[in-house]
Each structure stands twice: as structure tokens, then as C-alpha cells.
Coordinates of C-alpha atoms in Angstrom, one line a residue:
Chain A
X1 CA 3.2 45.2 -3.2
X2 CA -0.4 44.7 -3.5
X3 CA -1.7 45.2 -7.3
X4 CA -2.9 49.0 -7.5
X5 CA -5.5 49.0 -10.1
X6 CA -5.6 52.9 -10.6
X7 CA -1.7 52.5 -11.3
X8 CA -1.2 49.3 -13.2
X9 CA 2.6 50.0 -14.2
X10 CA 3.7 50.7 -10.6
X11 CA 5.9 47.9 -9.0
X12 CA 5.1 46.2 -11.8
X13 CA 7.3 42.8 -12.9
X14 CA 7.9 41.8 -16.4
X15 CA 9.8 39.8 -19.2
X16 CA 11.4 37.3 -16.4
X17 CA 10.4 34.4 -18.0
X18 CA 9.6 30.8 -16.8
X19 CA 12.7 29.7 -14.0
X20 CA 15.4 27.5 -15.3
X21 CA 14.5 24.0 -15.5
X22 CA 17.4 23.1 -13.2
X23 CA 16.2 24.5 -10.2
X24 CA 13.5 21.7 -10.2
X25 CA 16.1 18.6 -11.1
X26 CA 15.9 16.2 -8.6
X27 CA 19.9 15.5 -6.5
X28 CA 20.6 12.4 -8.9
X29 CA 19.4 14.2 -12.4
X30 CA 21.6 17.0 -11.5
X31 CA 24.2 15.0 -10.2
X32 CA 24.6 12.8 -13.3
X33 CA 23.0 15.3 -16.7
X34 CA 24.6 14.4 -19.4
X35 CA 26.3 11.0 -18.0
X36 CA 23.6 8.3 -18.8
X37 CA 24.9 5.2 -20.3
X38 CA 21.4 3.2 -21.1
X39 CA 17.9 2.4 -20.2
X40 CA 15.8 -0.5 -19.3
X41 CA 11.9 -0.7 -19.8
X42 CA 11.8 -2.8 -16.2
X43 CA 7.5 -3.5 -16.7
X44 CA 5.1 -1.1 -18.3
X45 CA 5.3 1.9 -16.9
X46 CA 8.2 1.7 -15.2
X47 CA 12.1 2.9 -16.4
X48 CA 15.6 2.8 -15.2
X49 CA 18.5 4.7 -16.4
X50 CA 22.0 4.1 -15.5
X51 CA 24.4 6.5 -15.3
X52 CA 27.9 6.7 -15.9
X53 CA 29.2 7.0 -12.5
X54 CA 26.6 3.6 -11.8
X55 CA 23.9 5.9 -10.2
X56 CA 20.2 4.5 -11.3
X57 CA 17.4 6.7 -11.2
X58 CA 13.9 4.7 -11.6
X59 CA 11.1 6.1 -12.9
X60 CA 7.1 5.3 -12.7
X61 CA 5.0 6.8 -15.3
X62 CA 1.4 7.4 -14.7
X63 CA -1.6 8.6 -16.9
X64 CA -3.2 11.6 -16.4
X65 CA -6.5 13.5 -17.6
X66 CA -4.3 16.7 -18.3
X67 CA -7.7 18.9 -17.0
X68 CA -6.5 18.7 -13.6
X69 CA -7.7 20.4 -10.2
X70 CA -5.5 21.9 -7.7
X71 CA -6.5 19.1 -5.2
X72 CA -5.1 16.4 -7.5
X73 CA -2.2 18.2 -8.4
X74 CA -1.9 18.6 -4.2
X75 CA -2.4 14.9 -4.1
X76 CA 0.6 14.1 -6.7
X77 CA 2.6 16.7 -4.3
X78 CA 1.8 14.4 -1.4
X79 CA 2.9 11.3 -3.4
X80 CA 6.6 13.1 -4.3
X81 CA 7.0 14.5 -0.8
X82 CA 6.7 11.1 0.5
X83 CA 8.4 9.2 -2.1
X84 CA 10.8 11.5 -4.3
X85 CA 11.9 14.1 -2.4
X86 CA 9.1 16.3 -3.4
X87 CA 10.8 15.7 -7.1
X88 CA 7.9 15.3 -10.3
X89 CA 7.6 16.0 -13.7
X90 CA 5.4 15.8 -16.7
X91 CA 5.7 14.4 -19.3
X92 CA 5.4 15.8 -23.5
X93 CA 1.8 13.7 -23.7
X94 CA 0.9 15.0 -19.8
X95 CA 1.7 11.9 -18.2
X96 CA 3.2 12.2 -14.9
X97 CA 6.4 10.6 -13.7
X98 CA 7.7 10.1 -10.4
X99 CA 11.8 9.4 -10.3
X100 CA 13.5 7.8 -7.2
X101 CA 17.2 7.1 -7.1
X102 CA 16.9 3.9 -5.4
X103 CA 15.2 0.3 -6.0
X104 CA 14.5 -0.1 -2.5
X105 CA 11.8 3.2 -2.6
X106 CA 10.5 1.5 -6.3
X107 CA 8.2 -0.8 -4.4
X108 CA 6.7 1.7 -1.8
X109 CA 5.5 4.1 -4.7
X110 CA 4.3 1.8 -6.6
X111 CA 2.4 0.7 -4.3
X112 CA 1.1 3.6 -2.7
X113 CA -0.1 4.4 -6.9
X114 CA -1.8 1.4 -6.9
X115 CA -3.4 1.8 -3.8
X116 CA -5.2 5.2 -4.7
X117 CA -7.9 3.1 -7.0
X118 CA -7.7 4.3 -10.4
X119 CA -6.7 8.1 -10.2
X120 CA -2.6 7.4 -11.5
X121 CA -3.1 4.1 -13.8
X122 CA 1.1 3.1 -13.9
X123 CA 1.8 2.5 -17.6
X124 CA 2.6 4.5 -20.8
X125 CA 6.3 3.1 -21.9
X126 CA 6.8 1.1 -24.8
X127 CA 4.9 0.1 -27.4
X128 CA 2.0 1.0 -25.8
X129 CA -1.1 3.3 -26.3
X130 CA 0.4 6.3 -24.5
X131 CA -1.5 9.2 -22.9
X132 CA -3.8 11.4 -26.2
X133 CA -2.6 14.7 -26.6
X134 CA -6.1 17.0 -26.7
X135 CA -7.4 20.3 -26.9
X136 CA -10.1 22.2 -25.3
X137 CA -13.6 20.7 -26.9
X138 CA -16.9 22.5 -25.2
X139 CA -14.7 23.0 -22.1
X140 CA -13.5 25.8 -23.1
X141 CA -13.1 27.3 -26.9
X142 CA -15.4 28.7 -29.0
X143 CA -14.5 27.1 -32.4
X144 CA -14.8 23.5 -31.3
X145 CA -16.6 20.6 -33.9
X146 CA -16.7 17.9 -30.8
X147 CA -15.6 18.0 -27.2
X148 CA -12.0 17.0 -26.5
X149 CA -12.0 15.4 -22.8
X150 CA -14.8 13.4 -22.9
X151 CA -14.0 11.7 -26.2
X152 CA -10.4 10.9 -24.9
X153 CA -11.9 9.7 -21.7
X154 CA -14.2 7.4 -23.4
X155 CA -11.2 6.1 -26.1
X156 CA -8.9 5.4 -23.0
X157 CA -11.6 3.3 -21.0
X158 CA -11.8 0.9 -24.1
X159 CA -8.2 0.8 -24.9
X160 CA -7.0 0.7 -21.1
X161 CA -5.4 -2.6 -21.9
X162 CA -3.3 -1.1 -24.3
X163 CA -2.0 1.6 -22.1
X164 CA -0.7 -0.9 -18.9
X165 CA 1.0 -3.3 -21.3
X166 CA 3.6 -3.8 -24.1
X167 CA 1.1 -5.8 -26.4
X168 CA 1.2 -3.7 -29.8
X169 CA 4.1 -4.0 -32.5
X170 CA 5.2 -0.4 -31.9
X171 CA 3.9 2.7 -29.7
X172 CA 0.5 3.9 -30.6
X173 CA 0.4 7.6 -30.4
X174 CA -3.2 8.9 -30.7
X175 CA -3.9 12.5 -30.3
X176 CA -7.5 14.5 -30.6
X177 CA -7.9 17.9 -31.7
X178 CA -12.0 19.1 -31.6
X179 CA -11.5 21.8 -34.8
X180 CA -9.2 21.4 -38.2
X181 CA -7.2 24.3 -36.6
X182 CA -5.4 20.6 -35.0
X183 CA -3.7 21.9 -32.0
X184 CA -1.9 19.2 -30.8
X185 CA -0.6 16.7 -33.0
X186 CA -3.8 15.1 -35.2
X187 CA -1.8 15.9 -38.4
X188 CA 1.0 13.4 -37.5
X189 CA -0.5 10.7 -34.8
X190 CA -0.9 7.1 -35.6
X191 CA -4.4 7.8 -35.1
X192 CA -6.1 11.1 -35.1
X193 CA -9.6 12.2 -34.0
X194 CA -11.1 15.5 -35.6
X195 CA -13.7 17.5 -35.5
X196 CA -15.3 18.0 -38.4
X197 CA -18.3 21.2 -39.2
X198 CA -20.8 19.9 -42.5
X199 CA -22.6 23.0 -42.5
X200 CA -21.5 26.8 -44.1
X201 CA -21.6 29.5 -41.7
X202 CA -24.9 31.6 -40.8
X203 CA -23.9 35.0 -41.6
X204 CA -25.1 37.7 -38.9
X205 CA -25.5 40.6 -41.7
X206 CA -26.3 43.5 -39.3
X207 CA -23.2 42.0 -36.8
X208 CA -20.7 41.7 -39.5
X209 CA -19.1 45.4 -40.1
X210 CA -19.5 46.4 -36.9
X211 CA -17.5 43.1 -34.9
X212 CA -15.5 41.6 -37.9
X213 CA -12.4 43.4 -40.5
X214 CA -14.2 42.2 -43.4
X215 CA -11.3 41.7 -45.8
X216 CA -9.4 39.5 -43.6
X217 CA -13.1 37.2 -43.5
X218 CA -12.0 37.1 -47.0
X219 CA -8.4 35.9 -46.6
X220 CA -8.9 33.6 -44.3
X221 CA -11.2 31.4 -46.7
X222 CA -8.7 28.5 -48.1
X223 CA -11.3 28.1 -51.1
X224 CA -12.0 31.5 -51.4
X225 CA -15.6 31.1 -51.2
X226 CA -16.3 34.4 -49.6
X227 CA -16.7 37.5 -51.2
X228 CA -17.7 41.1 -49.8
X229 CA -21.5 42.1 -50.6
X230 CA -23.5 45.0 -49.5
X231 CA -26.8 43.3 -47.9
X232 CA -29.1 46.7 -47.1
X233 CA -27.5 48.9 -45.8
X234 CA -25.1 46.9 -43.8
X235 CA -21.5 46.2 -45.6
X236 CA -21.4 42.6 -45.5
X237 CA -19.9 39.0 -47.0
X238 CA -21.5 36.5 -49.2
X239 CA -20.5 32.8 -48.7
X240 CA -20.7 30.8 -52.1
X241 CA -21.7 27.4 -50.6
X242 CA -20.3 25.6 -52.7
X243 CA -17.1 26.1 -52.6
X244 CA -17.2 26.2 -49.0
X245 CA -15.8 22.8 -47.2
X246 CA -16.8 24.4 -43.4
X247 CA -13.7 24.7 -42.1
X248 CA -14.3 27.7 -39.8
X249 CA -11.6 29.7 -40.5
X250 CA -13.8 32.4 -41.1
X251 CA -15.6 32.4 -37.8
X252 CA -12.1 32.1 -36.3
X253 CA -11.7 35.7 -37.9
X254 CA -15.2 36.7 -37.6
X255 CA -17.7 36.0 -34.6
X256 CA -20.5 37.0 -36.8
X257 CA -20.4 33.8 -39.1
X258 CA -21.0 30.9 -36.6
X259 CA -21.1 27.7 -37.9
X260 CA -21.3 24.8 -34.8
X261 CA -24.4 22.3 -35.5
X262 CA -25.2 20.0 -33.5
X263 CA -26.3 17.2 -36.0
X264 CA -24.1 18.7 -38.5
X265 CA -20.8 18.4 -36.4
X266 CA -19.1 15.4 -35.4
X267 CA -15.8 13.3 -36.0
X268 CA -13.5 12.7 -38.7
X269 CA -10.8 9.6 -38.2
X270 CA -7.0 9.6 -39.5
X271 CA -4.7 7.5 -39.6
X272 CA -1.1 6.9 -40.3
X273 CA 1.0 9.6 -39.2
X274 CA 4.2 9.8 -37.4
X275 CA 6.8 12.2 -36.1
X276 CA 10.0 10.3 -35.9
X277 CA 12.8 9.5 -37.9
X278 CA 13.1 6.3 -37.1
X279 CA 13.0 3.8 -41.0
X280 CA 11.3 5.9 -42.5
X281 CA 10.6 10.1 -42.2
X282 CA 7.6 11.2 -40.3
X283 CA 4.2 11.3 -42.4
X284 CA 1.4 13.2 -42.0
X285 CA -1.7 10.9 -41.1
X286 CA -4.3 10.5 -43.7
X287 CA -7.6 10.8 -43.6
X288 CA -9.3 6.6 -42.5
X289 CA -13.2 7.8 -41.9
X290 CA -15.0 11.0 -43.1
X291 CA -18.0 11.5 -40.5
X292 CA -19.0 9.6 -37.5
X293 CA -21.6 11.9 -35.9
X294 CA -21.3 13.4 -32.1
X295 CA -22.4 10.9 -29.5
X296 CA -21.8 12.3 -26.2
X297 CA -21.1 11.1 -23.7
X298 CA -19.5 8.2 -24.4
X299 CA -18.8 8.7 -28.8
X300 CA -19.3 4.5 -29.2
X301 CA -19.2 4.7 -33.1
X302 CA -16.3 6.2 -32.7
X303 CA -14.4 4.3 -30.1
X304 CA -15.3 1.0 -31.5
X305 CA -14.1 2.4 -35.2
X306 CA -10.6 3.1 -32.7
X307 CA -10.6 0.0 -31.2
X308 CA -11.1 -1.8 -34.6
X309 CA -8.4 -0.1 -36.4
X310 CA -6.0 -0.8 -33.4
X311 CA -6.8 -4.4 -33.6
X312 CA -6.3 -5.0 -36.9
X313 CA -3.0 -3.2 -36.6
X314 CA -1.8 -5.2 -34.1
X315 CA -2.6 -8.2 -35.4
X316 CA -1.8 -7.7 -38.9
X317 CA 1.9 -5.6 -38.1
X318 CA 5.5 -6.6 -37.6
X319 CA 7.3 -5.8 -35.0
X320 CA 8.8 -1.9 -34.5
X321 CA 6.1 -1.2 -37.6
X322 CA 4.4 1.9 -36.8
X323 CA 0.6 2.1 -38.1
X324 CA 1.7 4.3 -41.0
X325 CA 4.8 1.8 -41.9
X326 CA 1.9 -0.9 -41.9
X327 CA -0.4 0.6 -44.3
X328 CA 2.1 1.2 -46.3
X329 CA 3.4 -2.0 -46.6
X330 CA 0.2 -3.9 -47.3
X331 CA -1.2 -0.9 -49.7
X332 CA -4.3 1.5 -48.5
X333 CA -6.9 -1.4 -50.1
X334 CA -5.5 -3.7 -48.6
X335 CA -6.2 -1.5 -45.3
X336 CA -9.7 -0.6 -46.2
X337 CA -10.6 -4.0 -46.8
X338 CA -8.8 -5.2 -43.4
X339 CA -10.8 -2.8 -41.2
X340 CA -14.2 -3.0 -43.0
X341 CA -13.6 0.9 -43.0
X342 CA -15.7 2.3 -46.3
X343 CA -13.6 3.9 -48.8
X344 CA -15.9 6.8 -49.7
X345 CA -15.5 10.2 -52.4
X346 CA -14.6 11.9 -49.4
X347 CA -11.0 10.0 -49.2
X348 CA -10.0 11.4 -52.5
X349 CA -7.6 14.4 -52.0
X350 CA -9.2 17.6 -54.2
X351 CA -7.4 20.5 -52.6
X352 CA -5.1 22.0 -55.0
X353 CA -2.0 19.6 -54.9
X354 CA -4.4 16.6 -54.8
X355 CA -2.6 15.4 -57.6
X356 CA 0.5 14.1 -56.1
X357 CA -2.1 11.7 -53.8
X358 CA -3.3 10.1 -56.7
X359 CA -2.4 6.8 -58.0
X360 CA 0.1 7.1 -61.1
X361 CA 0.8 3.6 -61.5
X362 CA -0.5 0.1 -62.7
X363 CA 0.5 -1.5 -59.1
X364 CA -2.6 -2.5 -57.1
X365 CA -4.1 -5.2 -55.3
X366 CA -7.6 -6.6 -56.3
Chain B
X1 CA -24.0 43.9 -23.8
X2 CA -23.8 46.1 -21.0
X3 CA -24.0 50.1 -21.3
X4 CA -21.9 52.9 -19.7
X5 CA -22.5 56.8 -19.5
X6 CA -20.0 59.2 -19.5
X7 CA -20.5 62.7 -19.9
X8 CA -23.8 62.5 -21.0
X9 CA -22.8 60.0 -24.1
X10 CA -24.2 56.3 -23.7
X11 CA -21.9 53.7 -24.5
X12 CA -22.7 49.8 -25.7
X13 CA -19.6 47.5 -24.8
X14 CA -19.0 43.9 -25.6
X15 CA -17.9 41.7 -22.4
X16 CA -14.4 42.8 -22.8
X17 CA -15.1 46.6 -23.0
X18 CA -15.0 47.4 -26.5
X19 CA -17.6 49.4 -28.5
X20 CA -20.2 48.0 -30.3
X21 CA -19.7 50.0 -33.4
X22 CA -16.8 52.0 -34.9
X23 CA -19.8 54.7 -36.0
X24 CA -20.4 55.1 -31.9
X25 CA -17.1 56.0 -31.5
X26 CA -16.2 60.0 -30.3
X27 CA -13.3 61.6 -28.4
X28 CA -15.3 61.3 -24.8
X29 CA -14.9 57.3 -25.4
X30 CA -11.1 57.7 -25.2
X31 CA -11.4 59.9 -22.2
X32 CA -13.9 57.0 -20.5
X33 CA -11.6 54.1 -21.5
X34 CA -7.8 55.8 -20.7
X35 CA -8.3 55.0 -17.0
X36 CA -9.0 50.9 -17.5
X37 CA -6.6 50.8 -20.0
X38 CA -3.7 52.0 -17.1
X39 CA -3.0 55.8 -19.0
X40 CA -2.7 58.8 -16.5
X41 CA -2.8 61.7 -19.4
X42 CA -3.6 61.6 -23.0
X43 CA -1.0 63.1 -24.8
X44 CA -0.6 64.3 -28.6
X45 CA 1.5 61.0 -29.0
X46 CA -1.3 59.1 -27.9
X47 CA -3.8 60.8 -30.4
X48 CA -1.3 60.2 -33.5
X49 CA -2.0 56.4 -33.1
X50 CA -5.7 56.4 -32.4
X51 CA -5.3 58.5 -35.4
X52 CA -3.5 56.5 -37.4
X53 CA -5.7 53.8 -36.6
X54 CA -9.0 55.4 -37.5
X55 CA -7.6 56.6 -40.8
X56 CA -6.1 52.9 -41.7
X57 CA -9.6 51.1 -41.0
X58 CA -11.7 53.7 -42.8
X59 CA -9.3 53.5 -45.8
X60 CA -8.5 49.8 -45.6
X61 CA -11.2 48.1 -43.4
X62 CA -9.0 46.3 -41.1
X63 CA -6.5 47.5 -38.4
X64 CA -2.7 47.7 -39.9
X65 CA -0.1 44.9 -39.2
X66 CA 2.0 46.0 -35.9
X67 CA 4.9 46.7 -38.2
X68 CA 2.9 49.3 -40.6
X69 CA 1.5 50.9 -37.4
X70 CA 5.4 51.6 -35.9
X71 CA 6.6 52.5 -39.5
X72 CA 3.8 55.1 -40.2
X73 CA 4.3 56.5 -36.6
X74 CA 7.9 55.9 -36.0
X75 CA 7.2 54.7 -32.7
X76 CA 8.9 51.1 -31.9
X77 CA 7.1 48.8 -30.5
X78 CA 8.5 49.2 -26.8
X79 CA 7.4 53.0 -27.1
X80 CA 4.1 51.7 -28.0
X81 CA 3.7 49.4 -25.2
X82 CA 4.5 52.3 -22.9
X83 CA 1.8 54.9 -24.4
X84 CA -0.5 51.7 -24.0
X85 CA 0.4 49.6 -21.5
X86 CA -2.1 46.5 -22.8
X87 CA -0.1 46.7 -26.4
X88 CA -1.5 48.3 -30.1
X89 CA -4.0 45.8 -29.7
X90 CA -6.3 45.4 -26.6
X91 CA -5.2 49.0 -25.7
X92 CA -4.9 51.1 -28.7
X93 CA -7.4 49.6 -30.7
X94 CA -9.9 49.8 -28.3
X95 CA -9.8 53.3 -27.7
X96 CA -9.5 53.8 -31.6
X97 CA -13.0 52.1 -31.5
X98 CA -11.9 49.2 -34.0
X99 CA -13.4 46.0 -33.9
X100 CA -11.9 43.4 -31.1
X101 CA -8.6 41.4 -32.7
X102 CA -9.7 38.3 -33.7
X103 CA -8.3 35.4 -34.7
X104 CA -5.9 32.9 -32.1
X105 CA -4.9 36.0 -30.1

């Protein structure tokens, strides 16, 4: 039935939820789910698991930009209808990969990939730079410090190499997220890029009561740097600044304290995290540089700081170590003085159990 | 900030139809919004939540938590959603004349 806006409950179809991920399997997943025996990393980019019963399935992994038009994602159908079946999936960091159960159709896709220029690079496996997991940026929400696809674009130009070979000591996961709200996975990458506000919020006094539930502005501050105040006749908030550290939380709650800056805003770098179990627990990353300001389109500070972190990493770490394992093993001064990175006030934990990040001990390298 | 008139009352909505101030609000705004908000007849039932609403804010300056609102009108949630097909939020709070939910909604 057509949709009848002047009754929206009629013929109306709810709480069916997404369909079940089997309907999509291609003959040889179904087939053999449940039965694989082992895995092979054939080159980068490119898998094969063996099943029980000897069936192989082969899969090529491609990068993708995750923003994606409907004519690409028509293209990628074109490539599985000819190749798979009309069989694709995507991956946890939006990668795409193609599965074929036979080595004699590996070739063909690969090379029909490799013959469409740049638009599906083949890589991704391995201890690799895999695909960055990123948010919206100026695209498309409201609360951003930096733009999200641009910056990745620009990081995965320079460290292309990284993402079509098995070069580093372990994988490299890097992920983005353009506010400290971190969708995604900033707070536990190997390396993280966030954006950071400098500035408090401008508070819209004649705006605030009438768009904003004033005591949750309140709540929402970590610092609790915000306090109600009548300004006229308007009921208002007050923003002590200095106990505010610009995290936006409050224009998250209340669109009458904006905060975005453009020479105020830009990037904060960390380092370190991780999310497997693998050694040693997963860690949260930590912060590696305060502030490298916005510098669309291409952020070069930034990427070069990236680059130059990587590099040292893969130089300096043994094999399966992730970044996080590396530093550390060789102790944060040890990292700071490796990378050139400036160890700044800014590094030094103050928020509440700061404490604990502290050094309680005689053991340090000069 | 576009502007409607209904019954001789003038109206200032944001982008997403609600009113620019709680203070603007009057009964004829419920009668304009019902229809874009999918409810054929107001009933009492639908009153004793804008109601409830409007008293909560006044008193406490935000909108309740979903749970206060079902416990102070012993309506569940489901019954809710079927006085006010968009939910307590986007549909009830909007013709209350509350400020638009905020937050990652």
C-alpha cells in the first residue's frame, strides 16, 4: 500500500527487524558454518579458509571510503554478480570482501579489482594498516571539532604502503572520531585522531530557556563548570571558564551554547590502545600529542605526526608487538624521545583519578 | 524559523515543527499539531500526558525520564506509543510545547 500521510498507522509494518544473516550466506558459508579447520593469509589482501569437509572458500579484501554512493555500491554488485554469485560482505572496519569457493575464479577477480584503477585497493589482512573506523566530521553532525573523511582520506594516501603489505610488526588499527563523544573506537586504537574544541561555549542568553532543559546543561558538565544564573530577564547558565576543558557536552544538551572555532578547533593524537586479548588485556590509548590545528584539506601536520609515529614503531617493535605493547616495553620517555613528539603539561592526567597515571616509583630512564 | 496560523493564533516553529517557546504555547497548538503527529481525535487520555508534561517542566525544568512519565500516568509505554504514534518524545512533547529532546537522540 502506498504511504497515506493523513493516516500514518494504516497498513503500517513494524518491529520486524533486520533479516537473518543467513539468507545472504553465500552456497559454501552455509554449506560448511561451523566446520572450518584453518586459515592462510595467501598475499595481502587475500585469505583462504579450509573447511572440514576440504571445501576452500577464498576471500579478497578491499578498502573502502565507508561514505559510499549508490552507483559504487551498484558497481561492487556488478563485481559479485560476475565473480561470487552475487555473494558480498562488509567487513567490522567497512572493508569489502568478495568470497569465491574456487582458486580457479581467484585470478579473474582479482584482476577485474585491479583493473578498475584505484576505486577497491586489494589489501587489509595482516599486520597491516587496515581500513580507519570514522565518524561523521562536517559531513554531517553538528558537534564535530574536525572533519572525519577528509582527514582519513588524507592519512590513508600517505600510509597506502602500509595498507597493501604485511610490513609492520603487528596490525595497526587507527580509527578517527571528529568530537571527544569518540564514536568509533579512538579510546582503544593503536592510533587515534580526535577532535579537540579550545574555546568555552558562547552562551545564547535569550535562546537558552526557551530551546534548552537547563538543569540537564548542568549535568552534563564533567567539571561542573556550569551553574544556573538569571541574566535579565531571561533564566539562563553561567560557564565558569575555568573550570571548563571545552568538551561540548553541554552544547550536545543545549543548542544555545555553541562552541566550534575555527582556529580554536583542531586535532588531538593518541596512542596505544588495543582491544584484544591477545598477551596482554586491551588498553585504552593515551593521549601522544595535545593540538595540531585544522588544516583542510589535506591535515599535513597531522599526517606526517602519523606517519612518524608509525615509523618509529615499526622500526623500533618486535614482532606480534602491538603499538601499546611497544611503548610499554621501552617506557613512555623512551617513546617521547624516539618520536621527537613534545611531552607537554597537557600529557599529565588531572581528571579526578589522575592519580593512578602518575609515576609512583624510582624506575625511569634518563 | 518559519510561522503558521491557525485559528487566528500565529505560531513560530523550529525546522522540525516545534514551538519556539513553552510561553507560546495554548490548547489551539495541540489542535494544529494532532494531525502531523498521525492522531485522529484528542481524547482525555491524551490531555493527562500533555498535562503531566506541562506540570513536570514548570516544576522541574526538564521533561521526566520515560519511566516517571508511565509511572505517574500508568500508561505503559506501548499505550503511549499508540496515543502518540511518534513516541513521548517527538510526539507528546511537542504538543506539550517542551523544548526539542536533545542530546544523541
Amino acid at each position: 500500500m502506498p504511504f497515506d500521510p493523513s493516516d500514518i498507522m494504516k497498513d503500517r509494518i513494524t518491529d520486524i527487524g533486520p533479516p537473518k544473516y543467513d539468507k545472504f550466506f553465500p552456497p559454501v558459508i552455509k554449506e560448511n558454518y561451523g566446520k572450518w579447520k584453518y586459515h592462510e593469509i595467501l598475499e595481502p589482501g587475500v585469505l583462504v579458509h579450509v573447511s572440514e569437509t576440504g571445501a576452500e572458500v577464498y576471500t579478497v579484501r578491499v578498502g573502502a571510503a565507508r561514505l559510499l554512493s549508490v552507483d559504487l555500491i551498484r558497481d561492487i554488485c556488478d563485481i559479485a554478480d560476475k565473480h561470487c554469485d552475487g555473494y558480498v560482505r562488509w567487513t567490522t572496519r567497512n572493508n569489502i570482501e568478495f568470497l569465491v569457493d574456487d582458486k580457479a575464479k581467484l585470478k579473474p577477480l582479482i584482476d577485474e579489482l585491479k583493473s578498475r584503477g584505484n576505486w577497491f585497493p586489494i589489501g587489509g589482512t595482516g599486520a597491516s594498516v587496515t581500513n580507519v573506523v570514522h565518524t561523521q566530521g562536517w559531513i554531517h553532525c553538528h558537534t564535530p571539532a574536525i572533519d572525519a573523511s577528509g582527514i582519513v582520506k588524507a592519512v590513508m594516501d600517505e600510509l597506502f604502503e602500509y595498507f597493501g603489505s604485511h610490513k609492520l610488526p603487528a596490525q595497526v588499527r587507527i580509527s578517527l572520531a571528529c568530537c571527544l563523544n569518540m564514536c568509533g573506537a579512538v579510546h582503544c586504537s593503536d592510533i587515534a585522531i580526535l577532535g579537540v574544541h579550545r574555546k568555552p561555549p558562547i552562551i545564547e542568553h535569550e535562546r537558552v530557556q526557551n530551546v534548552c532543559e537547563i538543569p540537564l546543561v548542568i549535568a552534563a558538565c564533567p567539571t561542573a563548570a556550569i551553574k544556573p544564573k538569571k541574566v535579565g530577564d531571561y533564566k539562563s547558565v553561567e560557564i565558569n571558564e575555568n573550570r571548563c576543558m571545552f568538551c561540548g557536552n553541554c552544547y550536545t544538551m543545549c543548542p544555545a551554547l555553541p562552541l566550534a572555532d575555527g582556529e580554536g578547533d583542531g586535532i588531538a593524537l593518541w596512542i596505544g590502545g588495543k582491544v584484544s586479548n591477545s598477551r596482554v588485556p586491551p588498553k585504552f590509548s593515551k593521549l601522544a600529542v595535545p593540538y595540531i590545528p585544522n588544516e583542510p584539506p589535506r591535515w599535513p601536520t597531522t599526517v606526517q605526526t602519523i606517519k612518524k609515529m608509525l615509523e618509529t614503531y615499526a622500526s623500533d617493535a618486535k614482532r606480534y608487538e602491538r603499538i601499546g605493547e611497544w611503548i610499554e616495553r621501552i617506557g613512555w620517555e623512551k617513546f617521547f624521545e624516539k618520536t621527537g613528539i613534545e611531552f607537554r603539561h597537557e600529557h599529565i592526567d588531572d581528571y579526578r583519578l589522575a592519580m593512578t597515571t602518575w609515576r609512583t616509583t624510582t624506575q625511569f630512564r634518563f | 524559523m518559519a510561522q503558521v496560523e491557525y485559528k487566528g493564533k500565529v505560531f513560530n516553529l523550529d525546522e522540525d515543527g516545534f514551538i519556539d517557546s513553552f510561553d507560546n504555547w495554548c490548547p489551539e497548538w495541540v489542535q494544529y499539531v494532532k494531525e502531523s503527529e498521525g492522531i485522529q481525535e484528542l481524547t482525555e487520555e491524551h490531555w493527562k500526558i500533555i498535562h503531566v508534561l506541562q506540570d513536570y517542566y514548570r516544576k522541574h525544568g526538564i521533561a521526566p525520564m520515560v519511566r516517571i512519565l508511565t509511572k505517574v500516568t500508568g500508561y505503559k509505554l506501548k499505550y503511549i506509543y499508540e496515543l502518540f504514534p511518534s513516541g513521548p518524545g517527538k510526539g507528546a512533547c511537542k504538543m506539550a510545547g517542551l523544548p526539542k529532546p536533545t542530546g544523541c537522540v
